[in-house]
Amino acid sequence: MKLIRDTWLVYARQLGLVIRQPTWVFIMLIQPLYYLILFGPLLNGLEGMPGFEAGAMETFVPGLVIMMAMFGTLFSGFGLIAEIREGVIERFRVTPISRLALLLGRSLRDVTTLVFQALILVLLSSPIGGLTIYWDGLALMMLIVIGIGLALSAASYGVAIVLKSEDALAPLLNTVTQPVLLLSGIMLPMALAPDWLQTVAKFNPFAYAVDAARALFNGDLASNAIWQAAVFIGALMLLLVFWSARKFSRAAA
Amino acid sequence: MLIETKGLRKTFRARKGNVEAVRGVDLSVKEGEIFGFLGPNGAGKTTTLRMLSTLLEPTGGSARVAGADLLKEPAQVRRQIGYVGQSGGTWGEVTAREELVMQGRLYEMGKTAARERAVEVIEAFELSEFADRKVKTYSGGQRRRLDVALGTVHQPSLLFLDEPTTGLDPQARAHMWDEIKKLRERGTAVFITTHYLDEADALCDRLAIIDHGEIVTEGTPIELKRQIAGDIVLVGVNGAAAKAVALLEPAEYVREVQTDEPDPTGVTLLRLYVENGSAAVPEILRALDRAEVTISSMELHRPSLDDVFLRQTGRSLRESD
Ligand SMILES: Nc1ncnc2c1ncn2[C@@H]1O[C@H](COP(=O)(O)OP(=O)(O)OP(=O)(O)O)[C@@H](O)[C@H]1O
Ligand SMILES: [Mg+2]
C-alpha cells in the first residue's frame, strides 16, 4: 500500500540521519538522568508516604519515563522548520508522495528514538536508583510511551507548519507543557495534592498516563488507570495526528 | 498544449495590505518546447511557477497542466511534472547520490532502478566529483547543479526550473543550457524563469515577459525583437531635453521617443525608435543642430530583448537586477 511504502521511505531517511549523528539521542537522555541522580534520592525518605506505597524509585521512575515521552518528541518541530527553510519539504511536496507519510515517517522516527531512550533510562535506573524492573509491565508501558510520543511529535510538527518560526514555537511549547507537566504528578504523586488540584488534574490525560505507568511498573495490571490511560492517550493521539496531517496536506510550506 | 492558464491570479494576504503578486496570467506552453519567463525581481515569476506546480493555491483563474486540471487533479499533475525551486531543496547532511536515489523513490521507482538512474544523472550533470560528499560541503554552483539534476530524475514530461543558472560560472551555465536542450530533445518541455536576457534569447523557443504580475508580451525571441522593427538610436542631450523631444517626436522618420531621467551631469538619454538607423542618424543630427541642442553622445543599435522589455515597461531589466 502506497501510504505504508511512503511512510517507510520517509522513516528510513529520517532514521538514517539520526543514526549518522546519534549525539542528540544521548544528549536528550542527560536531563532525565539528572533528575534520577540529583532529585531521585530526595524521595527515598518519603517511602511509604501516601502515593509512595510501592517504593520511592518505583513511583518516581515511571513518572520520569512519561516525562521523557512528553519532552522527547515535543521539540521535533524545530527540525521541521529548518527543513521548510531549506526547501526540502517543498521539494517533497511536489512529488506524488503521500502527505500523511511526510508526517508519519517523521513521527515514527521520533518514537523510535524515544523508545530507545526510555529503555536506556529504565535499565540505568536499576543500578543507579536500585529500581526493581517488572518486565511485563514495562512492555505495556512502552505502548503508552509510543502513544504519547506520536501524539506530541505530531502536534509539534503541526504547530511548526502553522508558525514556521522557531521564535514563536519555543514559547508556545513552554507555555502549554509546564502546567501539563506539573499537573501530571510526575515529580510528586497527585495523592499529595489538595482537592482542587486533584480535580484539575483529572482533566489532564498525562496524569492518567503517569498513574498507569506506575501501576504497570509495579505489576498491578488490573488497575483502572491502565484502561483510562489507553483511552485518553489513544484519543489524544488520534486527534493530534489527524489535526497535524490536515496541516501537512494543506500548508503551503 | 502542455500548460494552458486562464486568468491565473494570486493575492497574498499580508498584515499591511494585500500583495497582488500575479494578476490574471493567460499563457500556453506546447509539448517539448523551452518556454522562458522573463521578468525583474518581484514580477511574479516564482509565484506563477509555484501555482502551476501545485505548491500554492491560486486566488483565481484556472489551468490545465500536463493534461490534468490543476485545481481538481493536483495529484495527477504532480506525477507528470518536475519542479526545481529558486533556492533548491536539498538537505546538507546527505550526499548528492542519496538525494538522487531518494528522489527516484519519491517518484515510485524501485530501489535498484532509483540507484541506476542516480548514476545516469550524476554523469549527465557532471556531479561525480562530489556526489558522495555531504551536500553542505558543496559550492553554490555545485549545489545548484544538483538541484536541477534532482528535477530530472523521473524524466517528467514538463520541468519547471526557477532561475536554474543563477550563481553558475559561465562554463557551468553553458553546460546547463546544453543539458536543458538535451531535455527538450528527449521530449521534455521546460518552463524556465530567468533575469538573463542572453539566456532567454539563446535557450528559449518562446518566452513571455512578466512585470508587476502581468504578462506584457509573448512570442519567440525573434518575434519579440521584431516588435521593435527597425533600429534604436540613443542620443544624449545636454539640458533642453524637452525641446529635443518636441522637435523629434513629430519627425516622420521617428516612430517613438522615450526619455530617461537626466544623469548627474545633466545629460538626458533619448531613445529613438526609428525605421532605418543609418538614414535617421544624419537627419537627427541636423535637426538637433539647427535647434542648437547640444549633443553629448550618439549611438545606433539593433534591438535586443532588453529593448523589448524597456519598450513594454519603461524600465530596463538590467538596472533592476
Ligand atoms: N508569501 C508571500 N507573502 C506575501 N507576499 C509575497 C509572498 N510571496 C511572494 N510575495 C510577493 O509577491 C511578489 C512576487 O514575488 P515572486 O517571488 O513571484 O517574484 P519573482 O518574479 O520570482 O522575483 P525574483 O526574480 O526576485 O525571484 C513580490 O512582491 C513578493 O514580495
Ligand atoms: Mg523568483
mmCIF file of C-alpha atoms and ligand atoms in Angstrom, chain B residues 45-47 86 162-163 193, ligand 2:
data_model
loop_
_atom_site.group_PDB
_atom_site.id
_atom_site.type_symbol
_atom_site.label_atom_id
_atom_site.label_comp_id
_atom_site.label_asym_id
_atom_site.label_seq_id
_atom_site.Cartn_x
_atom_site.Cartn_y
_atom_site.Cartn_z
ATOM 1 C CA LYS B 45 7.614 34.501 -11.756
ATOM 2 C CA THR B 46 8.126 32.262 -8.725
ATOM 3 C CA THR B 47 4.533 32.727 -7.606
ATOM 4 C CA GLN B 86 14.553 29.099 -6.838
ATOM 5 C CA ASP B 162 13.125 28.642 -11.321
ATOM 6 C CA GLU B 163 16.310 30.516 -12.208
ATOM 7 C CA THR B 193 12.389 31.640 -15.365
HETATM 8 MG MG MG C 2 11.554 34.188 -8.072
#
